[in-house]
CSV table of C-alpha atoms in Angstrom, one decimal:
chain,number,residue,atom,x,y,z
A,295,UNK,CA,-26.8,0.3,-9.1
A,296,UNK,CA,-27.7,2.8,-6.3
A,297,UNK,CA,-29.9,0.8,-4.0
A,298,UNK,CA,-29.7,1.6,-0.3
A,299,UNK,CA,-29.0,-2.0,0.6
A,300,UNK,CA,-26.3,-4.3,-0.9
A,301,UNK,CA,-25.2,-2.9,-4.2
A,302,UNK,CA,-23.1,-4.3,-7.0
A,303,UNK,CA,-21.8,-1.3,-9.0
A,304,UNK,CA,-20.9,-1.8,-12.6
A,305,UNK,CA,-19.1,0.4,-15.1
A,306,UNK,CA,-21.2,2.8,-17.2
A,307,UNK,CA,-20.1,2.5,-20.8
A,308,UNK,CA,-20.6,6.1,-21.9
A,309,UNK,CA,-18.7,7.5,-18.9
A,310,UNK,CA,-15.8,5.1,-19.3
A,311,UNK,CA,-15.6,6.0,-23.0
A,312,UNK,CA,-15.8,9.7,-22.4
A,313,UNK,CA,-13.0,9.6,-19.8
A,314,UNK,CA,-10.7,7.5,-22.0
A,315,UNK,CA,-11.2,9.9,-25.0
A,316,UNK,CA,-10.4,12.9,-22.8
A,317,UNK,CA,-7.1,11.2,-22.1
A,318,UNK,CA,-6.3,10.7,-25.7
A,319,UNK,CA,-7.2,7.0,-26.1
A,320,UNK,CA,-8.3,6.2,-29.6
A,321,UNK,CA,-11.8,4.6,-29.1
A,322,UNK,CA,-14.1,3.9,-32.0
A,323,UNK,CA,-17.9,3.8,-31.7
A,324,UNK,CA,-18.0,0.3,-33.3
A,325,UNK,CA,-15.5,-1.2,-30.8
A,326,UNK,CA,-16.9,-4.0,-28.7
A,327,UNK,CA,-17.4,-3.2,-24.9
A,328,UNK,CA,-17.5,-5.7,-22.1
A,329,UNK,CA,-16.5,-6.0,-18.5
A,330,UNK,CA,-15.8,-8.7,-15.9
A,331,UNK,CA,-15.1,-8.5,-12.1
A,332,UNK,CA,-11.6,-8.8,-10.9
A,333,UNK,CA,-10.8,-10.1,-7.5
A,334,UNK,CA,-14.2,-11.5,-6.7
A,335,UNK,CA,-14.9,-11.2,-3.0
A,336,UNK,CA,-12.0,-8.9,-2.4
A,337,UNK,CA,-11.8,-5.1,-1.8
A,338,UNK,CA,-13.2,-3.4,1.2
A,339,UNK,CA,-13.8,0.0,-0.4
A,340,UNK,CA,-14.1,-0.6,-4.1
A,341,UNK,CA,-15.1,-3.1,-6.8
A,342,UNK,CA,-12.6,-3.7,-9.6
A,343,UNK,CA,-13.5,-4.5,-13.2
A,344,UNK,CA,-11.6,-5.4,-16.3
A,345,UNK,CA,-13.2,-3.4,-19.1
A,346,UNK,CA,-12.4,-4.6,-22.6
A,347,UNK,CA,-12.9,-2.1,-25.5
A,348,UNK,CA,-12.0,-3.5,-28.9
A,349,UNK,CA,-8.5,-5.0,-28.5
A,350,UNK,CA,-7.6,-2.8,-25.5
A,351,UNK,CA,-8.4,-3.4,-21.8
A,352,UNK,CA,-8.5,-1.2,-18.7
A,353,UNK,CA,-9.0,-1.7,-15.0
A,354,UNK,CA,-11.9,0.3,-13.6
A,355,UNK,CA,-12.4,0.9,-9.9
A,356,UNK,CA,-15.8,1.9,-8.6
A,357,UNK,CA,-16.4,3.1,-5.1
A,358,UNK,CA,-19.7,3.5,-3.3
A,359,UNK,CA,-19.5,6.6,-1.0
A,360,UNK,CA,-22.1,5.2,1.4
A,361,UNK,CA,-19.7,2.4,2.4
A,362,UNK,CA,-21.9,-0.5,1.4
A,363,UNK,CA,-20.6,-2.7,-1.4
A,364,UNK,CA,-22.1,-6.2,-1.7
A,365,UNK,CA,-23.2,-6.0,1.9
A,366,UNK,CA,-19.9,-4.8,3.3
A,367,UNK,CA,-20.4,-2.0,5.8
A,368,UNK,CA,-17.7,0.6,6.3
A,369,UNK,CA,-17.4,3.6,8.5
A,370,UNK,CA,-19.5,6.5,7.4
A,371,UNK,CA,-17.5,8.7,5.0
A,372,UNK,CA,-14.5,6.3,4.9
A,373,UNK,CA,-15.0,5.0,1.4
A,374,UNK,CA,-15.6,8.5,0.0
A,375,UNK,CA,-12.5,9.8,1.8
A,376,UNK,CA,-10.1,7.1,0.6
A,377,UNK,CA,-11.4,7.0,-3.0
A,378,UNK,CA,-11.0,10.8,-3.3
A,379,UNK,CA,-7.5,10.6,-1.8
A,380,UNK,CA,-6.5,8.0,-4.4
A,381,UNK,CA,-7.8,10.2,-7.2
A,382,UNK,CA,-5.8,13.1,-5.8
A,383,UNK,CA,-2.6,10.9,-5.6
A,384,UNK,CA,-2.8,9.9,-9.2
A,385,UNK,CA,-3.6,13.4,-10.3
A,386,UNK,CA,-0.5,14.7,-8.4
A,387,UNK,CA,1.7,12.0,-10.0
A,388,UNK,CA,0.4,12.9,-13.5
A,389,UNK,CA,1.2,16.6,-12.8
A,390,UNK,CA,4.7,15.7,-11.6
A,391,UNK,CA,5.5,13.7,-14.7
A,392,UNK,CA,4.1,16.4,-16.9
A,393,UNK,CA,6.3,19.0,-15.2
A,394,UNK,CA,9.4,17.1,-16.2
A,395,UNK,CA,9.8,14.8,-13.3
A,396,UNK,CA,12.1,11.9,-13.9
A,397,UNK,CA,10.0,8.9,-14.8
A,398,UNK,CA,12.3,6.5,-13.0
A,399,UNK,CA,10.9,8.1,-9.8
A,400,UNK,CA,7.4,6.9,-10.5
A,401,UNK,CA,7.7,3.9,-12.7
A,402,UNK,CA,5.9,1.6,-10.4
A,403,UNK,CA,2.6,3.5,-10.4
A,404,UNK,CA,0.0,2.2,-12.8
A,405,UNK,CA,-1.0,4.6,-15.5
A,406,UNK,CA,-4.4,6.3,-15.0
A,407,UNK,CA,-6.9,7.6,-17.5
A,408,UNK,CA,-8.9,9.9,-15.3
A,409,UNK,CA,-11.8,9.3,-12.9
A,410,UNK,CA,-14.6,10.9,-10.9
A,411,UNK,CA,-14.5,11.6,-7.2
A,412,UNK,CA,-17.2,10.4,-4.8
A,413,UNK,CA,-19.3,13.5,-4.4
A,414,UNK,CA,-22.9,12.3,-3.7
A,415,UNK,CA,-22.6,9.3,-6.0
A,416,UNK,CA,-20.1,6.5,-6.6
A,417,UNK,CA,-16.6,7.3,-7.6
A,418,UNK,CA,-14.7,6.0,-10.7
A,419,UNK,CA,-11.0,5.5,-11.4
A,420,UNK,CA,-9.8,4.1,-14.7
A,421,UNK,CA,-6.3,2.5,-14.6
A,422,UNK,CA,-3.9,0.6,-16.7
A,423,UNK,CA,-4.9,-3.1,-16.8
A,424,UNK,CA,-1.9,-5.1,-15.5
A,425,UNK,CA,-3.7,-8.4,-15.1
A,426,UNK,CA,-2.0,-9.8,-18.3
A,427,UNK,CA,1.5,-9.2,-16.9
A,428,UNK,CA,1.1,-10.0,-13.2
A,429,UNK,CA,1.7,-13.3,-11.6
A,430,UNK,CA,0.1,-14.8,-8.5
A,431,UNK,CA,3.1,-17.1,-8.1
A,432,UNK,CA,5.1,-14.9,-5.6
A,433,UNK,CA,4.2,-16.3,-2.2
A,434,UNK,CA,4.4,-13.9,0.7
A,435,UNK,CA,3.2,-16.4,3.3
A,436,UNK,CA,6.7,-18.0,3.3
A,437,UNK,CA,8.4,-14.6,2.8
A,438,UNK,CA,9.7,-12.9,-0.2
A,439,UNK,CA,13.3,-13.1,-1.3
A,440,UNK,CA,15.9,-10.5,-0.5
A,441,UNK,CA,15.9,-9.3,-4.1
A,442,UNK,CA,12.1,-8.9,-4.2
A,443,UNK,CA,12.1,-6.8,-1.1
A,444,UNK,CA,15.0,-4.7,-2.4
A,445,UNK,CA,13.0,-4.0,-5.5
A,446,UNK,CA,10.1,-2.8,-3.3
A,447,UNK,CA,12.4,-0.5,-1.4
A,448,UNK,CA,13.7,0.9,-4.7
A,449,UNK,CA,10.2,1.8,-5.6
A,450,UNK,CA,9.6,3.5,-2.2
A,451,UNK,CA,12.7,5.6,-2.8
A,452,UNK,CA,11.2,6.5,-6.2
A,453,UNK,CA,7.9,7.9,-5.0
A,454,UNK,CA,9.3,9.5,-1.9
A,455,UNK,CA,12.1,11.2,-3.8
A,456,UNK,CA,9.5,12.3,-6.4
A,457,UNK,CA,7.5,14.0,-3.7
A,458,UNK,CA,10.5,15.7,-2.1
A,459,UNK,CA,11.6,16.9,-5.6
A,460,UNK,CA,8.3,18.3,-6.7
A,461,UNK,CA,7.4,21.9,-6.5
A,462,UNK,CA,3.8,21.1,-6.0
A,463,UNK,CA,3.4,18.6,-3.1
A,464,UNK,CA,0.7,16.0,-2.7
A,465,UNK,CA,-2.0,17.5,-0.6
A,466,UNK,CA,-3.5,15.1,1.9
A,467,UNK,CA,-7.2,15.3,2.8
A,468,UNK,CA,-8.4,14.9,6.4
A,469,UNK,CA,-7.2,11.6,7.8
A,470,UNK,CA,-9.3,11.6,10.9
A,471,UNK,CA,-11.9,9.1,9.4
A,472,UNK,CA,-9.1,6.8,8.2
A,473,UNK,CA,-7.3,6.9,11.6
A,474,UNK,CA,-10.5,6.1,13.4
A,475,UNK,CA,-11.3,3.2,11.1
A,476,UNK,CA,-7.7,1.8,11.6
A,477,UNK,CA,-8.1,2.1,15.4
A,478,UNK,CA,-11.5,0.3,15.3
A,479,UNK,CA,-10.1,-2.4,13.1
A,480,UNK,CA,-7.0,-2.7,15.2
A,481,UNK,CA,-8.9,-3.2,18.5
A,482,UNK,CA,-11.0,-5.8,16.8
A,483,UNK,CA,-8.1,-7.7,15.2
A,484,UNK,CA,-5.9,-7.7,18.3
A,485,UNK,CA,-8.8,-9.1,20.3
A,486,UNK,CA,-9.4,-11.7,17.5
A,487,UNK,CA,-5.9,-13.1,17.5
A,488,UNK,CA,-5.9,-16.7,18.8
A,489,UNK,CA,-4.6,-17.1,22.4
A,490,UNK,CA,-1.1,-18.7,22.4
A,491,UNK,CA,1.5,-19.5,25.0
A,492,UNK,CA,3.4,-16.4,23.9
A,493,UNK,CA,0.3,-14.3,23.4
A,494,UNK,CA,-2.2,-14.9,26.2
A,495,UNK,CA,-5.4,-12.9,26.4
A,496,UNK,CA,-4.2,-10.6,29.1
A,497,UNK,CA,-0.5,-10.7,28.4
A,498,UNK,CA,2.1,-7.9,27.9
A,499,UNK,CA,2.4,-8.4,24.1
A,500,UNK,CA,-1.3,-8.1,23.4
A,501,UNK,CA,-1.4,-5.0,25.6
A,502,UNK,CA,1.6,-3.6,23.7
A,503,UNK,CA,-0.2,-4.2,20.4
A,504,UNK,CA,-3.2,-2.3,21.7
A,505,UNK,CA,-0.9,0.6,22.7
A,506,UNK,CA,0.4,0.7,19.1
A,507,UNK,CA,-3.2,0.9,17.9
A,508,UNK,CA,-3.7,3.9,20.1
A,509,UNK,CA,-0.8,5.9,18.5
A,510,UNK,CA,-1.6,5.1,14.9
A,511,UNK,CA,-1.5,8.9,14.0
A,512,UNK,CA,1.9,9.3,15.5
A,513,UNK,CA,3.3,6.1,13.9
A,514,UNK,CA,2.1,7.2,10.4
A,515,UNK,CA,2.4,10.9,10.4
A,516,UNK,CA,4.9,12.2,12.9
A,517,UNK,CA,8.5,11.7,14.2
A,518,UNK,CA,9.6,11.3,17.8
A,519,UNK,CA,12.1,13.9,19.0
A,520,UNK,CA,15.2,11.9,18.0
A,521,UNK,CA,14.1,11.7,14.3
A,522,UNK,CA,12.9,15.3,13.7
A,523,UNK,CA,15.8,15.8,11.2
A,524,UNK,CA,14.1,13.4,8.8
A,525,UNK,CA,11.8,14.8,6.1
A,526,UNK,CA,8.1,14.1,6.1
A,527,UNK,CA,7.3,12.6,2.7
A,528,UNK,CA,4.9,10.5,0.7
A,529,UNK,CA,3.9,7.2,2.3
A,530,UNK,CA,1.5,4.5,1.1
A,531,UNK,CA,0.5,3.5,4.6
A,532,UNK,CA,-1.0,0.2,3.5
A,533,UNK,CA,2.0,-1.5,1.9
A,534,UNK,CA,1.2,-5.1,2.5
A,535,UNK,CA,1.5,-7.9,-0.2
A,536,UNK,CA,-2.0,-7.7,-1.6
A,537,UNK,CA,-1.4,-4.1,-2.6
A,538,UNK,CA,1.7,-5.0,-4.6
A,539,UNK,CA,1.6,-6.7,-8.1
A,540,UNK,CA,4.5,-8.8,-9.3
A,541,UNK,CA,5.7,-10.2,-12.6
A,542,UNK,CA,8.2,-12.9,-13.4
A,543,UNK,CA,10.9,-12.2,-16.0
A,544,UNK,CA,14.0,-13.8,-17.3
A,545,UNK,CA,16.2,-11.5,-15.1
A,546,UNK,CA,13.9,-11.9,-12.1
A,547,UNK,CA,12.6,-15.5,-11.9
A,548,UNK,CA,11.7,-15.0,-8.2
A,549,UNK,CA,9.5,-12.1,-9.1
A,550,UNK,CA,9.8,-8.4,-9.6
A,551,UNK,CA,7.6,-5.6,-8.4
A,552,UNK,CA,5.2,-4.6,-11.2
A,553,UNK,CA,3.2,-1.9,-9.5
A,554,UNK,CA,2.1,-0.7,-6.1
A,555,UNK,CA,-1.7,-0.2,-6.1
A,556,UNK,CA,-4.5,1.0,-3.7
A,557,UNK,CA,-3.1,4.4,-2.7
A,558,UNK,CA,-6.3,5.0,-0.7
A,559,UNK,CA,-4.5,5.6,2.6
A,560,UNK,CA,-1.7,7.7,1.1
A,561,UNK,CA,-0.3,10.3,3.5
A,562,UNK,CA,2.6,12.7,4.1
A,563,UNK,CA,4.5,11.5,7.1
A,564,UNK,CA,7.0,9.0,8.4
A,565,UNK,CA,9.5,8.1,5.6
A,566,UNK,CA,10.4,4.8,7.3
A,567,UNK,CA,6.8,3.5,7.6
A,568,UNK,CA,6.7,1.8,4.2
A,569,UNK,CA,10.3,0.6,4.6
A,570,UNK,CA,9.3,-1.1,7.8
A,571,UNK,CA,6.3,-2.7,6.1
A,572,UNK,CA,8.4,-4.0,3.2
A,573,UNK,CA,10.9,-5.6,5.5
A,574,UNK,CA,8.9,-6.6,8.6
A,575,UNK,CA,5.8,-7.9,6.8
A,576,UNK,CA,7.3,-9.4,3.7
A,577,UNK,CA,10.5,-11.2,5.0
A,578,UNK,CA,10.7,-14.3,7.2
A,579,UNK,CA,12.1,-13.5,10.7
A,580,UNK,CA,15.4,-15.2,9.7
A,581,UNK,CA,15.8,-13.2,6.5
A,582,UNK,CA,14.7,-10.0,8.2
A,583,UNK,CA,17.4,-10.3,10.9
A,584,UNK,CA,20.0,-11.2,8.3
A,585,UNK,CA,19.2,-8.4,5.8
A,586,UNK,CA,17.4,-5.5,7.6
A,587,UNK,CA,20.5,-3.4,8.1
A,588,UNK,CA,21.6,-3.8,4.5
A,589,UNK,CA,18.1,-3.0,3.2
A,590,UNK,CA,17.7,0.1,5.4
A,591,UNK,CA,21.1,1.3,4.4
A,592,UNK,CA,20.2,0.7,0.7
A,593,UNK,CA,17.1,2.9,1.2
A,594,UNK,CA,19.2,5.6,2.9
A,595,UNK,CA,22.0,5.7,0.3
A,596,UNK,CA,19.5,5.8,-2.6
A,597,UNK,CA,17.7,8.8,-0.9
A,598,UNK,CA,21.1,10.5,-0.4
A,599,UNK,CA,21.9,10.1,-4.1
A,600,UNK,CA,18.8,12.2,-4.9
A,601,UNK,CA,19.2,14.9,-2.3
A,602,UNK,CA,20.4,17.5,-4.8
A,603,UNK,CA,17.0,17.5,-6.4
A,604,UNK,CA,15.0,17.9,-3.3
A,605,UNK,CA,13.2,21.3,-2.8
A,606,UNK,CA,14.1,21.5,0.9
A,607,UNK,CA,17.0,20.6,3.2
A,608,UNK,CA,17.0,17.0,4.2
A,609,UNK,CA,19.1,14.8,6.4
A,610,UNK,CA,19.4,11.0,6.3
A,611,UNK,CA,21.8,10.3,9.2
A,612,UNK,CA,22.6,6.6,9.2
A,613,UNK,CA,21.9,5.9,12.9
A,614,UNK,CA,18.7,8.0,12.9
A,615,UNK,CA,17.3,6.3,9.8
A,616,UNK,CA,17.9,2.8,11.3
A,617,UNK,CA,16.5,3.7,14.7
A,618,UNK,CA,13.4,5.2,13.1
A,619,UNK,CA,13.0,2.0,11.0
A,620,UNK,CA,13.1,0.0,14.2
A,621,UNK,CA,10.5,2.3,15.8
A,622,UNK,CA,8.3,1.9,12.7
A,623,UNK,CA,8.2,-1.9,13.1
A,624,UNK,CA,5.4,-1.2,15.5
A,625,UNK,CA,3.3,-0.4,12.4
A,626,UNK,CA,4.6,-3.5,10.6
A,627,UNK,CA,3.4,-5.6,13.7
A,628,UNK,CA,-0.1,-4.1,13.3
A,629,UNK,CA,-0.1,-4.9,9.6
A,630,UNK,CA,0.8,-8.5,10.4
A,631,UNK,CA,-2.1,-8.6,12.9
A,632,UNK,CA,-4.5,-7.4,10.3
A,633,UNK,CA,-3.2,-9.8,7.7
A,634,UNK,CA,-3.3,-12.8,10.0
A,635,UNK,CA,-6.9,-12.1,11.1
A,636,UNK,CA,-8.4,-11.3,7.7
A,637,UNK,CA,-6.4,-13.9,5.8
A,638,UNK,CA,-6.2,-16.9,8.3
A,639,UNK,CA,-5.4,-19.3,5.5
A,640,UNK,CA,-2.1,-17.5,5.0
A,641,UNK,CA,-1.1,-18.2,8.7
A,642,UNK,CA,-1.7,-22.0,8.9
A,643,UNK,CA,1.0,-23.6,11.1
A,644,UNK,CA,3.0,-26.7,10.0
A,645,UNK,CA,2.0,-29.9,11.8
A,646,UNK,CA,3.2,-29.8,15.4
A,647,UNK,CA,3.9,-26.0,15.3
A,648,UNK,CA,1.9,-23.4,17.3
A,649,UNK,CA,2.5,-20.5,14.9
A,650,UNK,CA,1.9,-20.0,11.2
A,651,UNK,CA,4.3,-17.9,9.1
A,652,UNK,CA,2.7,-14.6,9.8
A,653,UNK,CA,2.5,-15.3,13.6
A,654,UNK,CA,6.2,-16.2,13.6
A,655,UNK,CA,7.0,-12.8,12.1
A,656,UNK,CA,4.8,-11.0,14.6
A,657,UNK,CA,6.2,-12.9,17.5
A,658,UNK,CA,9.8,-12.2,16.4
A,659,UNK,CA,9.1,-8.4,16.0
A,660,UNK,CA,7.3,-8.2,19.4
A,661,UNK,CA,10.2,-10.0,21.1
A,662,UNK,CA,12.6,-7.5,19.7
A,663,UNK,CA,10.7,-4.2,20.2
């Protein structure tokens, strides 16, 4: 399991059982134990397994701190940094709920059963297995419905208001390694975008995208002068469709958010960053233009409803919130670049068209900002 070259890490039975028992799970010695890979071929930083113990099942994430999983090379220290950040996030969430936090604030986080940080060896995180509930039949390539995106924003309000209400805030580890990795990936992906009539190799829009890459820290973690009145709060920072799980129910036949996962890039920063991702990445250009003001106002009013619980003074001025959302669409544009380059099958154009659905969203955002 710990070869210096390509490694395929697998769950260690005794450690998994020990962590589950510490969290009050009733595990018998005679229970059967088996595991299978989930998401074969996916996952930059971690491998994910479904572990079955008796009649129960769990999701187990295993991260190699050296940044080499099945031959995938990562930045030195990146995998360790982001795994430990995710462990810290779930530990903070558990403490918040234990201190009497309102569960509605965090109902879209998967339950966790402990883990081990990357400290000289691979890290482990045991989570609720949602594979039996989730559906893959919610297609982001053509764009989510208005109701699905509204549900995502409702969840953003939940975790951000939880952070603003908590006495003990989520402490973010050094993000330098993450920012450097995002910049490196951004430069690569902008260069890898196919040349198009509206996106020539040396054109203004490609140059603008590279300028967004250069200010990743400011986009994620800071506010420009006009938005200094807004609070810094919990942000996922990687809220694209593959990090959201959905289920279909009688009341929500188009799909409903089940959980937001992969909190490896979590930060404290720009409150509108995740909102811009939910709207700019997940909606078609037509639906975004029609609904973005309503969705941003829904976010603002829901945050306003919870202000009496926040530990500090906060302001959510309508004009400032919407202007900051528009500023944050620069980050949504970069996420569309990453998604189109790493998932080219999701951006296939219709016959006779130059742009696939992701490129259409990117083009529309770039034309507007």
